[in-house]
C-alpha atoms as a PDB file:
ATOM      1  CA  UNK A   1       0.000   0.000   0.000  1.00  0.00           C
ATOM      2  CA  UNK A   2       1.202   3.122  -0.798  1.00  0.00           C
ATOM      3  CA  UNK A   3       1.763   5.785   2.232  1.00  0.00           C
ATOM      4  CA  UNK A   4       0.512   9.189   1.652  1.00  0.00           C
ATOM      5  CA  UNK A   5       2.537  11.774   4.118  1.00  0.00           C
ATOM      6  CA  UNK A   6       0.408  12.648   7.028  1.00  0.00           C
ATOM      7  CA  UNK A   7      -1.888   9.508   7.459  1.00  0.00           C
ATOM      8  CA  UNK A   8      -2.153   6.664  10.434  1.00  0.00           C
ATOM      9  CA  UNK A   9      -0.040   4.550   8.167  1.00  0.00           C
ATOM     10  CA  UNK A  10       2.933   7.028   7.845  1.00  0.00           C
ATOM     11  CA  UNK A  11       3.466   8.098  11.043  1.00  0.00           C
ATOM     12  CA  UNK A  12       3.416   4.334  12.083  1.00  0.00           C
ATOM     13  CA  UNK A  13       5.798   3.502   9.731  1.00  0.00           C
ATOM     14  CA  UNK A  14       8.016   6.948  10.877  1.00  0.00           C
ATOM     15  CA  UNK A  15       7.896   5.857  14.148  1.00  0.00           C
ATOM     16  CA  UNK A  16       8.684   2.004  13.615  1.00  0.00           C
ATOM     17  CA  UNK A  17      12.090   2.616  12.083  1.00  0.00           C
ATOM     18  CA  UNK A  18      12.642   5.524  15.136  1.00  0.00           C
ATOM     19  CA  UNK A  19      12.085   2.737  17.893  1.00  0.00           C
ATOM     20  CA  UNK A  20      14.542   0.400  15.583  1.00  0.00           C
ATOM     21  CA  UNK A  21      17.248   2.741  15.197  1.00  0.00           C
ATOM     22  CA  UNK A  22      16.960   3.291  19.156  1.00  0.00           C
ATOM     23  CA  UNK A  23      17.419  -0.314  19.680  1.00  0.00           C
ATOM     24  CA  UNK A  24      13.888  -1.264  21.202  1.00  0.00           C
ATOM     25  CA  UNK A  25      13.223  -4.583  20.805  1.00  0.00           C
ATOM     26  CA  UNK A  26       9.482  -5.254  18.588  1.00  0.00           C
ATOM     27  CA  UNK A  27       9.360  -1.597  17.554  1.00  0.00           C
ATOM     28  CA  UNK A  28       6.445  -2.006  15.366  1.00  0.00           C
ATOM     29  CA  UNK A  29       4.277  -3.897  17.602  1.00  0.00           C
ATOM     30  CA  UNK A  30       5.145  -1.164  20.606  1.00  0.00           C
ATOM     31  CA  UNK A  31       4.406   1.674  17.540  1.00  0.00           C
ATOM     32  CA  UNK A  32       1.370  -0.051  17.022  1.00  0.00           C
ATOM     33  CA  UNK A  33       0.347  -0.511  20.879  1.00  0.00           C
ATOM     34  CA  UNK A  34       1.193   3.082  21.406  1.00  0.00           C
ATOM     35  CA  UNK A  35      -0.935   4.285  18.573  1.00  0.00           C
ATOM     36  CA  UNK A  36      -3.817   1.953  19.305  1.00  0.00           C
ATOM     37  CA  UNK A  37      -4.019   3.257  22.940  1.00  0.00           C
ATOM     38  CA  UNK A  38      -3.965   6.763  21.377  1.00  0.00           C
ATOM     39  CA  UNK A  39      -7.136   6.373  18.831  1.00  0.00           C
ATOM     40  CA  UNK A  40      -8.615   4.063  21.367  1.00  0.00           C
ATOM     41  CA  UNK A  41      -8.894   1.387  18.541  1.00  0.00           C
ATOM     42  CA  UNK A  42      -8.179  -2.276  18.983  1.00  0.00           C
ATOM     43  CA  UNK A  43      -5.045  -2.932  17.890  1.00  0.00           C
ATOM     44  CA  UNK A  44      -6.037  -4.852  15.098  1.00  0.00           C
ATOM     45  CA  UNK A  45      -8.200  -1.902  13.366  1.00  0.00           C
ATOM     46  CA  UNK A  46      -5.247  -0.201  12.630  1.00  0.00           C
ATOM     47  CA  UNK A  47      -4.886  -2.319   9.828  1.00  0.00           C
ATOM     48  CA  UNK A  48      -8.110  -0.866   8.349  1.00  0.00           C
ATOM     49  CA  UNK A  49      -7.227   2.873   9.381  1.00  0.00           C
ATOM     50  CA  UNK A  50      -3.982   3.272   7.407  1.00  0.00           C
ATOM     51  CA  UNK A  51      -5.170   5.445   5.354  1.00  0.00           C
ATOM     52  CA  UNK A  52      -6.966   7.436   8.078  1.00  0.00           C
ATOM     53  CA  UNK A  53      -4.965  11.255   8.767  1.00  0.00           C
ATOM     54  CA  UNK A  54      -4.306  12.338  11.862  1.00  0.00           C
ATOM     55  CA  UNK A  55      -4.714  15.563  13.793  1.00  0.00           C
ATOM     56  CA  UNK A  56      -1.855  17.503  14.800  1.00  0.00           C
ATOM     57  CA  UNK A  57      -2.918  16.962  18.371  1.00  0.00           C
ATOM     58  CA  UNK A  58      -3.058  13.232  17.697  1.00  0.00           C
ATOM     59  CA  UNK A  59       0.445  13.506  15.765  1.00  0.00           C
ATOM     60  CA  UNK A  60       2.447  15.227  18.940  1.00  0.00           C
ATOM     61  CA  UNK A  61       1.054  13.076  21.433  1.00  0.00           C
ATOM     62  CA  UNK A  62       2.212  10.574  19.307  1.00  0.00           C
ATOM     63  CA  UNK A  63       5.362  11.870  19.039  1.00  0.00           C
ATOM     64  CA  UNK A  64       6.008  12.317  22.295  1.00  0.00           C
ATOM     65  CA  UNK A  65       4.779   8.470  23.427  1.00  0.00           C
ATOM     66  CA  UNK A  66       7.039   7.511  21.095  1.00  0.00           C
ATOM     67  CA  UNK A  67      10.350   9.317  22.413  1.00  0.00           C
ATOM     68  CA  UNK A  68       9.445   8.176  25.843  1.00  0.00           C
ATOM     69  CA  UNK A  69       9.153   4.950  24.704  1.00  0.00           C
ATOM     70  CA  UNK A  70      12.494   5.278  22.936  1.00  0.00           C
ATOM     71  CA  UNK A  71      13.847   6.138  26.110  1.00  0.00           C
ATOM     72  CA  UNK A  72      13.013   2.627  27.453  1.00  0.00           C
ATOM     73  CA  UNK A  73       9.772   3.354  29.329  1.00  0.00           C
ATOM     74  CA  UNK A  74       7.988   0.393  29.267  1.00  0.00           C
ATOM     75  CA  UNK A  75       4.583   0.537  27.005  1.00  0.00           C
ATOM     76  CA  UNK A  76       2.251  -0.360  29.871  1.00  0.00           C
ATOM     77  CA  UNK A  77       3.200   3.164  31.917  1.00  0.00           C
ATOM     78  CA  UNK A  78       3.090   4.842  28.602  1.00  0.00           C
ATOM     79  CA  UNK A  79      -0.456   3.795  27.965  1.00  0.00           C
ATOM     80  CA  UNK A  80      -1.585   3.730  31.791  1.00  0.00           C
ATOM     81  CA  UNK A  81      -3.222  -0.291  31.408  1.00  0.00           C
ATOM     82  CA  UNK A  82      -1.838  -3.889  30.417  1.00  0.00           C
ATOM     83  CA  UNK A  83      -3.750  -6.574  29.688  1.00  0.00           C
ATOM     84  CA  UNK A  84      -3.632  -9.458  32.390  1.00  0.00           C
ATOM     85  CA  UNK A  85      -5.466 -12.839  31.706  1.00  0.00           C
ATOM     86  CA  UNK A  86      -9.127 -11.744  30.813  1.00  0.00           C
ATOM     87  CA  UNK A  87      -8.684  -8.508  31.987  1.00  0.00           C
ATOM     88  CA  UNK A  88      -7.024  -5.192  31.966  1.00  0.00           C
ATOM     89  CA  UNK A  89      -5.551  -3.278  34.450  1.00  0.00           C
ATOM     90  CA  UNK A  90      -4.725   0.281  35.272  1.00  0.00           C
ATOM     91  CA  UNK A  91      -0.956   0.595  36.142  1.00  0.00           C
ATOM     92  CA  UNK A  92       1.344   3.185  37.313  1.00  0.00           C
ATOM     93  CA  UNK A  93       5.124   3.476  37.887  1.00  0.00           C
ATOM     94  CA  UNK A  94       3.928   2.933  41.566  1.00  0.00           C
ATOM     95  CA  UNK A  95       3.363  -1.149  40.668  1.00  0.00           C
ATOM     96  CA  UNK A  96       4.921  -3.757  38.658  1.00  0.00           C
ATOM     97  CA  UNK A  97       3.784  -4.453  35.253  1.00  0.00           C
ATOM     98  CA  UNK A  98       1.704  -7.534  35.422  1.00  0.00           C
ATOM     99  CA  UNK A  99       3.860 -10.426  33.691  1.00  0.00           C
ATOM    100  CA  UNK A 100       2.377 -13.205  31.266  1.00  0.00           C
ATOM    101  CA  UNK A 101       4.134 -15.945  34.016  1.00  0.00           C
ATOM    102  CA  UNK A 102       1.677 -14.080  36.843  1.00  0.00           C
ATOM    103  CA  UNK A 103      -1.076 -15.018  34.266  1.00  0.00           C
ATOM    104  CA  UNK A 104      -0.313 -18.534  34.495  1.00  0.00           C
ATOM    105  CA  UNK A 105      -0.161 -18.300  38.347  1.00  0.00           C
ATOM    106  CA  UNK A 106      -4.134 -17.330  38.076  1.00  0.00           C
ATOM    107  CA  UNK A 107      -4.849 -19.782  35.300  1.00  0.00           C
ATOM    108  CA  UNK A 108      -3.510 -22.756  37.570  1.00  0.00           C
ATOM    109  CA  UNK A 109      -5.439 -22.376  40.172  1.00  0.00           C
ATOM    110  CA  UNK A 110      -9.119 -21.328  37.904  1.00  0.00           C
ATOM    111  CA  UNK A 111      -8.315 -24.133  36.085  1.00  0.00           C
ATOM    112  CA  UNK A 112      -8.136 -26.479  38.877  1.00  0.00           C
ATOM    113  CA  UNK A 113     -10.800 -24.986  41.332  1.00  0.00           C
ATOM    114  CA  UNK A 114     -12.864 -28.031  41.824  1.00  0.00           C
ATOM    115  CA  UNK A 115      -9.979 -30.074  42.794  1.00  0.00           C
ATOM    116  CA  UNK A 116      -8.881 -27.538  45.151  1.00  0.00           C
ATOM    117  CA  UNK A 117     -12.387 -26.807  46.385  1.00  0.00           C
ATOM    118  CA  UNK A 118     -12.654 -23.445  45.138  1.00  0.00           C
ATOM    119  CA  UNK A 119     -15.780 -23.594  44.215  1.00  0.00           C
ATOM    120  CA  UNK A 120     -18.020 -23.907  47.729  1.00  0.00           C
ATOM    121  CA  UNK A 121     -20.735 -21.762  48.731  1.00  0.00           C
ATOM    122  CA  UNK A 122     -19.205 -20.149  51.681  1.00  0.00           C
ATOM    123  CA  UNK A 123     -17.139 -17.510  50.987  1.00  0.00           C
ATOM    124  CA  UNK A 124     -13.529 -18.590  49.351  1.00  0.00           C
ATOM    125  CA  UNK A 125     -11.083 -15.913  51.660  1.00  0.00           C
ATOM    126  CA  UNK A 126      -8.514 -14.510  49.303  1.00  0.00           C
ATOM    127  CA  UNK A 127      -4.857 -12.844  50.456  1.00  0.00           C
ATOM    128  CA  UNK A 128      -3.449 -10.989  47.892  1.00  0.00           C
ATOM    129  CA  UNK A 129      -0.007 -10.372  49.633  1.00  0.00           C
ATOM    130  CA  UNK A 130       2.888  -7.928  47.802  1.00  0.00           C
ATOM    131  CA  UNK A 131      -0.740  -7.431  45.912  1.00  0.00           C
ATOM    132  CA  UNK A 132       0.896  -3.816  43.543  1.00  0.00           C
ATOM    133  CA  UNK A 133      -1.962  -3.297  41.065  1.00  0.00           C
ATOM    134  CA  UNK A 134      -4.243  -6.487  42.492  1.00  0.00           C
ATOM    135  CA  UNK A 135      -4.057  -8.184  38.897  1.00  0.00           C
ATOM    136  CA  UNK A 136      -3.898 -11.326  40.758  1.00  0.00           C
ATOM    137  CA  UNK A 137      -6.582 -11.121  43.633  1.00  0.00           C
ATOM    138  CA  UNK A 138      -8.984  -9.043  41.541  1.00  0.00           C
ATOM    139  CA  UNK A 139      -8.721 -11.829  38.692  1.00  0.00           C
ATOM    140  CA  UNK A 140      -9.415 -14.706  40.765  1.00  0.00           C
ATOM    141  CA  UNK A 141     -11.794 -12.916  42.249  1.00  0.00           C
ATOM    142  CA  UNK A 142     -13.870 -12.426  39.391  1.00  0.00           C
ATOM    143  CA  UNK A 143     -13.144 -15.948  38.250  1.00  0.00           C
ATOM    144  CA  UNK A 144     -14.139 -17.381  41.470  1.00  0.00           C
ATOM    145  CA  UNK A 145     -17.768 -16.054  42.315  1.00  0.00           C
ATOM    146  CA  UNK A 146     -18.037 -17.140  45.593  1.00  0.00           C
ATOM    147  CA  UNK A 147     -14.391 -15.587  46.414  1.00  0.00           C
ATOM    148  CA  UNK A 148     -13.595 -12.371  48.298  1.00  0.00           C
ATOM    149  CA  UNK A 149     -10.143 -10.957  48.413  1.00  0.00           C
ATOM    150  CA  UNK A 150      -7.977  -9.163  50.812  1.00  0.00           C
ATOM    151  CA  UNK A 151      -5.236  -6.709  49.006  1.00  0.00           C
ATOM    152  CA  UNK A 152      -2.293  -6.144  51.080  1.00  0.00           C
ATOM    153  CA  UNK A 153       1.004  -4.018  50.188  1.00  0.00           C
ATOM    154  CA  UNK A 154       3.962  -2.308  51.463  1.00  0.00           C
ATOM    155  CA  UNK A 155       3.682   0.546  48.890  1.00  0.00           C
ATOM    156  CA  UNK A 156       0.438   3.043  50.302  1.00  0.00           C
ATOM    157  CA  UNK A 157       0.739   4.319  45.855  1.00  0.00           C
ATOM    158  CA  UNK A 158       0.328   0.563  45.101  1.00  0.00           C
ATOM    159  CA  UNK A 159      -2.962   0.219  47.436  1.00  0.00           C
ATOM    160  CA  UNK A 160      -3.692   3.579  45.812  1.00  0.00           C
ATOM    161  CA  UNK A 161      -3.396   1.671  41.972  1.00  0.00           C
ATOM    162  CA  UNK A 162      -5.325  -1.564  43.217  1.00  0.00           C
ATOM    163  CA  UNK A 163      -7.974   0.191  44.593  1.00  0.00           C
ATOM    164  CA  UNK A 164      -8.580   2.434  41.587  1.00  0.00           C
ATOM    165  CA  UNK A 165      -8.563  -1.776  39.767  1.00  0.00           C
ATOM    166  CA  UNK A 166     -11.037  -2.636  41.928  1.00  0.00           C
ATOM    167  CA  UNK A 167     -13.750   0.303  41.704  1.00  0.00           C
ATOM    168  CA  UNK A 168     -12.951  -0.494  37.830  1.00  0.00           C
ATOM    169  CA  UNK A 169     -14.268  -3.988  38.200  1.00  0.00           C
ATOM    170  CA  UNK A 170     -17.238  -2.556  40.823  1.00  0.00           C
ATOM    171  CA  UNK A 171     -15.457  -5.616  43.586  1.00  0.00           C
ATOM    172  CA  UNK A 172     -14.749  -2.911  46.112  1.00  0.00           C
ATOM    173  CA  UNK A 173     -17.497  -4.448  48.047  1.00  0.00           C
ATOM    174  CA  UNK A 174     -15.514  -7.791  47.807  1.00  0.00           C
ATOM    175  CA  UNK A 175     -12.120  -6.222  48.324  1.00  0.00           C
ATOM    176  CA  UNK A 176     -10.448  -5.338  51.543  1.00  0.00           C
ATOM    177  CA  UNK A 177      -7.103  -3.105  51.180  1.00  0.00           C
ATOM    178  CA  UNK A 178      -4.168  -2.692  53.402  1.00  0.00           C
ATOM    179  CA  UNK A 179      -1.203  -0.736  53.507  1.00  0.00           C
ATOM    180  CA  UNK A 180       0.815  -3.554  55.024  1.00  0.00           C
ATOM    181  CA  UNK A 181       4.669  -5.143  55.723  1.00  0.00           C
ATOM    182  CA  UNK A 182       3.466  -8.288  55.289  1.00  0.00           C
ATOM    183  CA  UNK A 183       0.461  -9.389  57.742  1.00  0.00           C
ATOM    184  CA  UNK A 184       1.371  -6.756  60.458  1.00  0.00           C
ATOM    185  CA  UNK A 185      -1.597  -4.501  58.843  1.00  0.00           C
ATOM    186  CA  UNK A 186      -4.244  -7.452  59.156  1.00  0.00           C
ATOM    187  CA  UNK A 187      -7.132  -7.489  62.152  1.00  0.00           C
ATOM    188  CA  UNK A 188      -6.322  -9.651  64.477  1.00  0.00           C
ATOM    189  CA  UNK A 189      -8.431 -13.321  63.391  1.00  0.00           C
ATOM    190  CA  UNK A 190      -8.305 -12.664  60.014  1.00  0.00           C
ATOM    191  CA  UNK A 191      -7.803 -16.012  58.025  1.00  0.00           C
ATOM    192  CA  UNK A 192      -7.051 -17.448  54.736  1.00  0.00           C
ATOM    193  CA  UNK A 193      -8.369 -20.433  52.477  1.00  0.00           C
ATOM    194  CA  UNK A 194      -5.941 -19.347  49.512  1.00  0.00           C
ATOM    195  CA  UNK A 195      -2.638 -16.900  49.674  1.00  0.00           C
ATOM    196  CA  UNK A 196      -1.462 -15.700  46.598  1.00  0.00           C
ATOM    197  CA  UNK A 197       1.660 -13.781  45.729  1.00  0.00           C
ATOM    198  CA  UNK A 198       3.841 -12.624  43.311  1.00  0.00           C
ATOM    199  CA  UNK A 199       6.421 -10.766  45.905  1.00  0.00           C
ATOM    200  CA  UNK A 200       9.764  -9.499  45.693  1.00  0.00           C
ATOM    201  CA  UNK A 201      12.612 -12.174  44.377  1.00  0.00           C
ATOM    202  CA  UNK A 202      15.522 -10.954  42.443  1.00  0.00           C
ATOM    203  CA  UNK A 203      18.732 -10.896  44.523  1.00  0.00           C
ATOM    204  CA  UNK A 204      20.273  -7.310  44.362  1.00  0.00           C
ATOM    205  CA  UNK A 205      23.101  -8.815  43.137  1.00  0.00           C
ATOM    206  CA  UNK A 206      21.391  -9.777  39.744  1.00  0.00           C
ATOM    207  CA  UNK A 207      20.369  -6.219  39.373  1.00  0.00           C
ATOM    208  CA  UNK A 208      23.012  -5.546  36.537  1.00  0.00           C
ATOM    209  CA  UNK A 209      21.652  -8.621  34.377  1.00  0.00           C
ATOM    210  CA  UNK A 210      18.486  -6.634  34.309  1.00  0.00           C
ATOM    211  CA  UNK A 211      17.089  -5.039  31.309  1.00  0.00           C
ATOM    212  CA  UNK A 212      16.863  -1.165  31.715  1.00  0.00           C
ATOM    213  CA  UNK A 213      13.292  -0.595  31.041  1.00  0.00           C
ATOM    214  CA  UNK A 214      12.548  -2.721  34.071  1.00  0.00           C
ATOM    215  CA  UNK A 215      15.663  -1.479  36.304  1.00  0.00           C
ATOM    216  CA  UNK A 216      14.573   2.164  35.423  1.00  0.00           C
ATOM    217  CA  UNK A 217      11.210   2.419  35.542  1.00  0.00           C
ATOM    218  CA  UNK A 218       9.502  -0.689  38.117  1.00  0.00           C
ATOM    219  CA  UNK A 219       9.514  -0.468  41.733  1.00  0.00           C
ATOM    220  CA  UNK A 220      12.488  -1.613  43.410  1.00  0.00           C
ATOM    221  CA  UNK A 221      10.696  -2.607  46.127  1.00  0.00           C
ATOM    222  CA  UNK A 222       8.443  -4.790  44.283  1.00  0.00           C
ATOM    223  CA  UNK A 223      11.522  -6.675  42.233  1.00  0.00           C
ATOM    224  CA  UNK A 224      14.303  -7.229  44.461  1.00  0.00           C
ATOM    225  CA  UNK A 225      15.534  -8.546  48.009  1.00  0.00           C
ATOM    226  CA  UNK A 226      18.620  -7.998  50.298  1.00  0.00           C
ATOM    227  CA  UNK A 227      18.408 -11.756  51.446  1.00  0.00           C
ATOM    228  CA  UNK A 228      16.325 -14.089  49.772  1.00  0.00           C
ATOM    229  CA  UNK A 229      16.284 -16.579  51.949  1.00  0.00           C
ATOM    230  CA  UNK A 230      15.411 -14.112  55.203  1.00  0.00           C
ATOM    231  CA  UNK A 231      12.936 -12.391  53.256  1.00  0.00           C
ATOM    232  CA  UNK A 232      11.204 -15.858  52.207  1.00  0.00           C
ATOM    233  CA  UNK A 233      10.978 -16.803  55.665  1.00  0.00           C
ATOM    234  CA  UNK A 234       9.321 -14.114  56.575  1.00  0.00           C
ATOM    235  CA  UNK A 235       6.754 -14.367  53.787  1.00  0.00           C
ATOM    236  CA  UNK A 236       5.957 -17.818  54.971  1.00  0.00           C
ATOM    237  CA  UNK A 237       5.786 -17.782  58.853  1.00  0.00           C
ATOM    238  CA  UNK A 238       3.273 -14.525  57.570  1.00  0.00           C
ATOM    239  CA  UNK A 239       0.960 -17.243  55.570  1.00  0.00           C
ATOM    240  CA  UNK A 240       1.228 -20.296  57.681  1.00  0.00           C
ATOM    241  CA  UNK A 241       0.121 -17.682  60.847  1.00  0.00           C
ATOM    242  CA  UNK A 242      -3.224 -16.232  58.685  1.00  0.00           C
ATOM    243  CA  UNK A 243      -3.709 -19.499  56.577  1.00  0.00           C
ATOM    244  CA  UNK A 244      -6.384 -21.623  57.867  1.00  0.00           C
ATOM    245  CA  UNK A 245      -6.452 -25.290  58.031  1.00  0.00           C
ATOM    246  CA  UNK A 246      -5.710 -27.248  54.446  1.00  0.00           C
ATOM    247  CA  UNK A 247      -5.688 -23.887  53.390  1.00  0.00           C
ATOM    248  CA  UNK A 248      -3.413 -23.141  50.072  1.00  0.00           C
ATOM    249  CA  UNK A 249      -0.904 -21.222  48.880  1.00  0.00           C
ATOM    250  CA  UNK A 250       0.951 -20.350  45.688  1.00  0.00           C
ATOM    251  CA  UNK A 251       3.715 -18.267  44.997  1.00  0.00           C
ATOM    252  CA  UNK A 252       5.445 -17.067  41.957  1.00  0.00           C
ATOM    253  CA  UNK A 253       9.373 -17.026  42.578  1.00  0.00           C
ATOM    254  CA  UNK A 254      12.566 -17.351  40.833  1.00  0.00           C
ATOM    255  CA  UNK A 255      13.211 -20.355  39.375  1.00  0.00           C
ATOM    256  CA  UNK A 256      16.797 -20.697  40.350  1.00  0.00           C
ATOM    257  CA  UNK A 257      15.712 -20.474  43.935  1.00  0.00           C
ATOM    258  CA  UNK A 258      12.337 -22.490  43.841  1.00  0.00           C
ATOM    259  CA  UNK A 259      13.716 -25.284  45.062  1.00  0.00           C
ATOM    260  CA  UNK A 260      15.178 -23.503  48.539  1.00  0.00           C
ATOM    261  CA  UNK A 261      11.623 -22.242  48.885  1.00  0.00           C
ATOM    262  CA  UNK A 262      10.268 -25.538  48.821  1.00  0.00           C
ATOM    263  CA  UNK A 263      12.429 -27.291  51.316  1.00  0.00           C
ATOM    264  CA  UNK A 264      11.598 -24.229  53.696  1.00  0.00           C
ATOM    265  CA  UNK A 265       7.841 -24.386  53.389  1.00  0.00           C
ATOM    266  CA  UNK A 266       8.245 -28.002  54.078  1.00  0.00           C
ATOM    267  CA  UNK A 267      10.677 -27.617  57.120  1.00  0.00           C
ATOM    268  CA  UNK A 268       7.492 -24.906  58.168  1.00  0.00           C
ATOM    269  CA  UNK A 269       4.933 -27.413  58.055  1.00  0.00           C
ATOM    270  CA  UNK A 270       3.632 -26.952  54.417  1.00  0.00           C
ATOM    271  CA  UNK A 271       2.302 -30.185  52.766  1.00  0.00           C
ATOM    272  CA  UNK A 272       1.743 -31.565  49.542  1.00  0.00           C
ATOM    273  CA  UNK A 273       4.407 -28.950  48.547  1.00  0.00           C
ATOM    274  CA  UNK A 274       4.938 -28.918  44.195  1.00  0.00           C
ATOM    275  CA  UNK A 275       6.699 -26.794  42.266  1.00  0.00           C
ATOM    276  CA  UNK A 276       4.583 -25.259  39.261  1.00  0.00           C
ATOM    277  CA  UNK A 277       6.937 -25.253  35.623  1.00  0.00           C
ATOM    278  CA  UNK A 278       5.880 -22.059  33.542  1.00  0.00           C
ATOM    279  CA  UNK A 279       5.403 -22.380  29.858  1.00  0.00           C
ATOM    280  CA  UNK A 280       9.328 -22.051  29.168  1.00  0.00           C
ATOM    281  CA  UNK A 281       9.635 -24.375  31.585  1.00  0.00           C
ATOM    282  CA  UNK A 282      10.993 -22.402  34.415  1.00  0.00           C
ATOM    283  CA  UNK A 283      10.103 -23.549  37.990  1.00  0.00           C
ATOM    284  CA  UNK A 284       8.516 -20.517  38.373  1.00  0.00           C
ATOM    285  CA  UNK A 285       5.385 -21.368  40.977  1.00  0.00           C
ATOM    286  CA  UNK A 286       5.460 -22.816  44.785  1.00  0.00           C
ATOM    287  CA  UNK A 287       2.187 -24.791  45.525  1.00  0.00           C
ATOM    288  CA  UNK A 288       1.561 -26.077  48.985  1.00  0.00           C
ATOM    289  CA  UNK A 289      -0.844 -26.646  51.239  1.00  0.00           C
ATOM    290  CA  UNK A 290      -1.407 -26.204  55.534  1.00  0.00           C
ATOM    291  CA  UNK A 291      -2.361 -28.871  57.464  1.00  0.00           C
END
């Protein structure tokens, strides 16, 4: 097709081989995400729109998305949302980008909610722990009826960002929030029949191996640990306390550690402990169980 100066299809195409000669990795489909957000079209109607001209308004916005994004900021901040499982979320530089592995954290569990009785009247009790924008709680909260969810984070901006999620998704009324270090925030009582979380798990020490639109743009706080093995303890003696009996957990984790986590969940009193590949077939996920 043939680009006429000043239409959806030039500027797309301008702004591809920017991105490319910056180095950013998929610069067309990021062009394309960045644009789509912009005309709030599906992404896929760009494809009919090429020949569609833009506004000068619509043409320096553009512009400028497209230097920050050049700059390394991640799409997701750029745009304000991401997509997570059958959803989409509102996200700030306050919370971690929700990751496709996460995804597979909440499709494990939906998919398997009879055998784990997820599916009884009574209310399923949800923890959300290291919960940043509540993708996880808030999906499986929605994909589990009877469920309600407690949201709890270190980060007051992150309660701020999963709150916002929730009102979104009208679950406020099934969503409890607190700005917590763990369970120090919870009521007194409060217990669990499912913990989930996705908390903090990169050594400091890997943090030059880390790709600079995550290392500087996401939260530190929500990414790495001093001492992963301290920190982990922590995070467990916090579940086992608020989980009730045969209650569940899962956590996401890093692979090269997964197997440490395991053999301290079990030394905790954890049962029917398994460790959960992801689809590259990283051991990504910690499954266990309370007595």
């Amino acid at each position: 097709m043939a680009e006429q100066p000043g239409t959806l299809l030039y500027y797309l195409k301008r702004s591809t081989e920017f991105l490319e000669k910056k180095e950013i990795p998929n610069p067309r489909v990021d062009a394309e995400w960045i644009l789509s957000d912009l005309l709030n079209l599906p992404r896929i109607k760009l494809y009919s729109q090429f020949e569609m001209p833009l506004g000068q308004k619509e043409i320096d916005t553009y512009r400028e998305r497209i230097v920050e994004r050049s700059k390394r900021k991640p799409v997701a901040y750029i745009t304000g949302k991401k997509g997570f499982h059958k959803f989409e979320y509102l996200v700030t530089e306050n919370v971690l980008i929700p990751r496709p592995e996460t995804e597979e954290l909440v499709d494990y569990l939906w998919k398997r909610k009879e055998e784990l009785s997820f599916t009884e009247p009574s209310p399923l009790q949800i923890w959300d722990l290291c919960s940043g924008s509540g993708c996880i709680g808030l999906s499986l909260t929605q994909l589990l009826p009877t469920s309600v969810v407690t949201l709890s984070d270190l980060s007051e901006k992150a309660i701020d960002v999963s709150r916002r999620n929730a009102e979104k998704y009208n679950l406020t009324d099934k969503t409890s929030f607190y700005v917590s270090d763990l369970d120090l925030a919870l009521p007194d009582g409060l217990e669990f029949d499912l913990v989930v979380s996705n908390p903090p798990y990169i050594p400091e020490s890997e943090k030059p191996e880390i790709m600079p639109d995550v290392l500087d743009y996401e939260p530190h706080l929500a990414l790495f640990v001093s001492d992963f093995k301290e920190f982990h303890k922590r995070l467990l003696d916090a579940i086992s306390k608020r989980l009730k009996p045969g209650g569940k957990l899962m956590l996401e984790t890093h692979p090269l550690y997964s197997k440490d986590l395991e053999e301290m969940a079990k030394t905790m009193g954890f049962v029917d402990t398994k460790i959960v590949l992801d689809s590259s077939k990283k051991e990504r996920f910690l499954f266990a169980k309370k007595l």
